Amino acid sequence: MRITDVRVRLINKTELENEKLKAYADITFEDAFVVHGLKVVSGQKGIFVAMPCKKMANGEFKDIAHPIKQELRAEISEIVIKAYEEALKNNVTNKGE
């Protein structure tokens, strides 16, 4: 399954200076299926991608959509993080103009 589009929305740093959430992302597969609400998060071991999730009545968080195979999870993470880094770079460039 091929990822054909990634869209990243950066979180406004002034509003969330101490927050771990850095961006939201949406990914499209084969120009036919989109998954909204992935999160780019800063953790203890660096930046990682969290799948869209929902808080359950018992307080647990449950993924709404997630890859079954580790290879696909790694590919999604790599592509989303690369898009996030590019968005950061472009955001800094645009602010300097």
XYZ file of C-alpha atoms in Angstrom:
97
model
C 0.000 0.000 0.000
C 1.544 3.259 -1.161
C 1.309 6.547 0.742
C 0.467 9.181 -1.859
C 0.012 12.318 0.259
C 0.957 13.652 3.689
C -0.347 16.904 5.137
C 1.088 18.380 8.328
C -0.395 21.152 10.476
C 2.095 22.632 12.929
C 0.939 23.539 16.431
C 1.333 27.224 17.325
C 4.337 27.284 19.690
C 3.281 30.444 21.503
C 0.053 28.787 22.583
C 1.566 25.454 23.602
C 5.149 26.223 24.617
C 5.497 23.311 27.053
C 3.325 20.825 25.205
C 4.658 17.625 23.698
C 2.263 17.755 20.742
C 4.093 19.350 17.812
C 1.785 18.772 14.829
C -1.174 16.908 13.391
C -0.879 14.922 10.181
C -3.186 13.303 7.651
C -1.993 10.557 5.298
C -3.539 9.325 2.064
C -3.085 5.820 0.675
C -3.241 5.149 -3.068
C -5.074 8.469 -3.633
C -8.137 6.613 -2.335
C -8.144 6.369 1.485
C -7.218 9.022 4.052
C -6.450 8.734 7.761
C -6.837 11.989 9.707
C -5.520 12.881 13.123
C -2.065 11.355 13.398
C 0.017 13.269 15.929
C 3.672 14.257 15.871
C 4.790 14.135 19.494
C 8.020 14.986 21.300
C 8.817 12.187 23.740
C 11.724 11.231 25.974
C 13.429 9.438 23.080
C 12.700 12.130 20.485
C 9.977 12.793 17.949
C 7.488 10.014 17.200
C 4.182 9.561 15.378
C 1.070 8.549 17.332
C -1.886 7.037 15.543
C -5.336 8.661 15.834
C -6.985 7.608 19.073
C -10.072 8.056 21.214
C -10.369 8.261 24.996
C -12.624 5.498 26.291
C -15.033 5.765 29.251
C -12.516 3.971 31.504
C -9.832 6.568 30.713
C -7.826 4.342 28.369
C -6.857 5.569 24.930
C -7.656 3.267 22.018
C -6.258 3.645 18.490
C -8.969 4.372 15.939
C -6.787 3.288 13.027
C -3.354 1.701 13.072
C -1.098 -0.442 10.888
C -1.014 -4.133 11.683
C 2.462 -4.693 10.252
C 5.505 -3.098 11.875
C 6.987 -2.332 8.444
C 4.043 -0.114 7.535
C 4.141 1.615 10.934
C 7.841 2.385 10.401
C 7.168 3.687 6.877
C 4.334 5.929 8.092
C 6.509 7.288 10.911
C 9.418 7.999 8.591
C 7.275 9.771 5.989
C 5.288 11.823 8.522
C 8.407 12.892 10.453
C 10.101 13.900 7.202
C 7.016 15.976 6.242
C 6.987 17.517 9.745
C 10.663 18.503 9.486
C 10.025 20.009 6.045
C 7.034 21.964 7.407
C 9.213 23.302 10.232
C 11.892 24.344 7.755
C 9.349 26.055 5.485
C 7.655 27.730 8.452
C 10.954 29.277 9.583
C 11.779 30.314 6.010
C 8.359 31.912 5.500
C 8.561 33.853 8.773
C 11.934 35.295 7.756
C 10.637 36.768 4.498
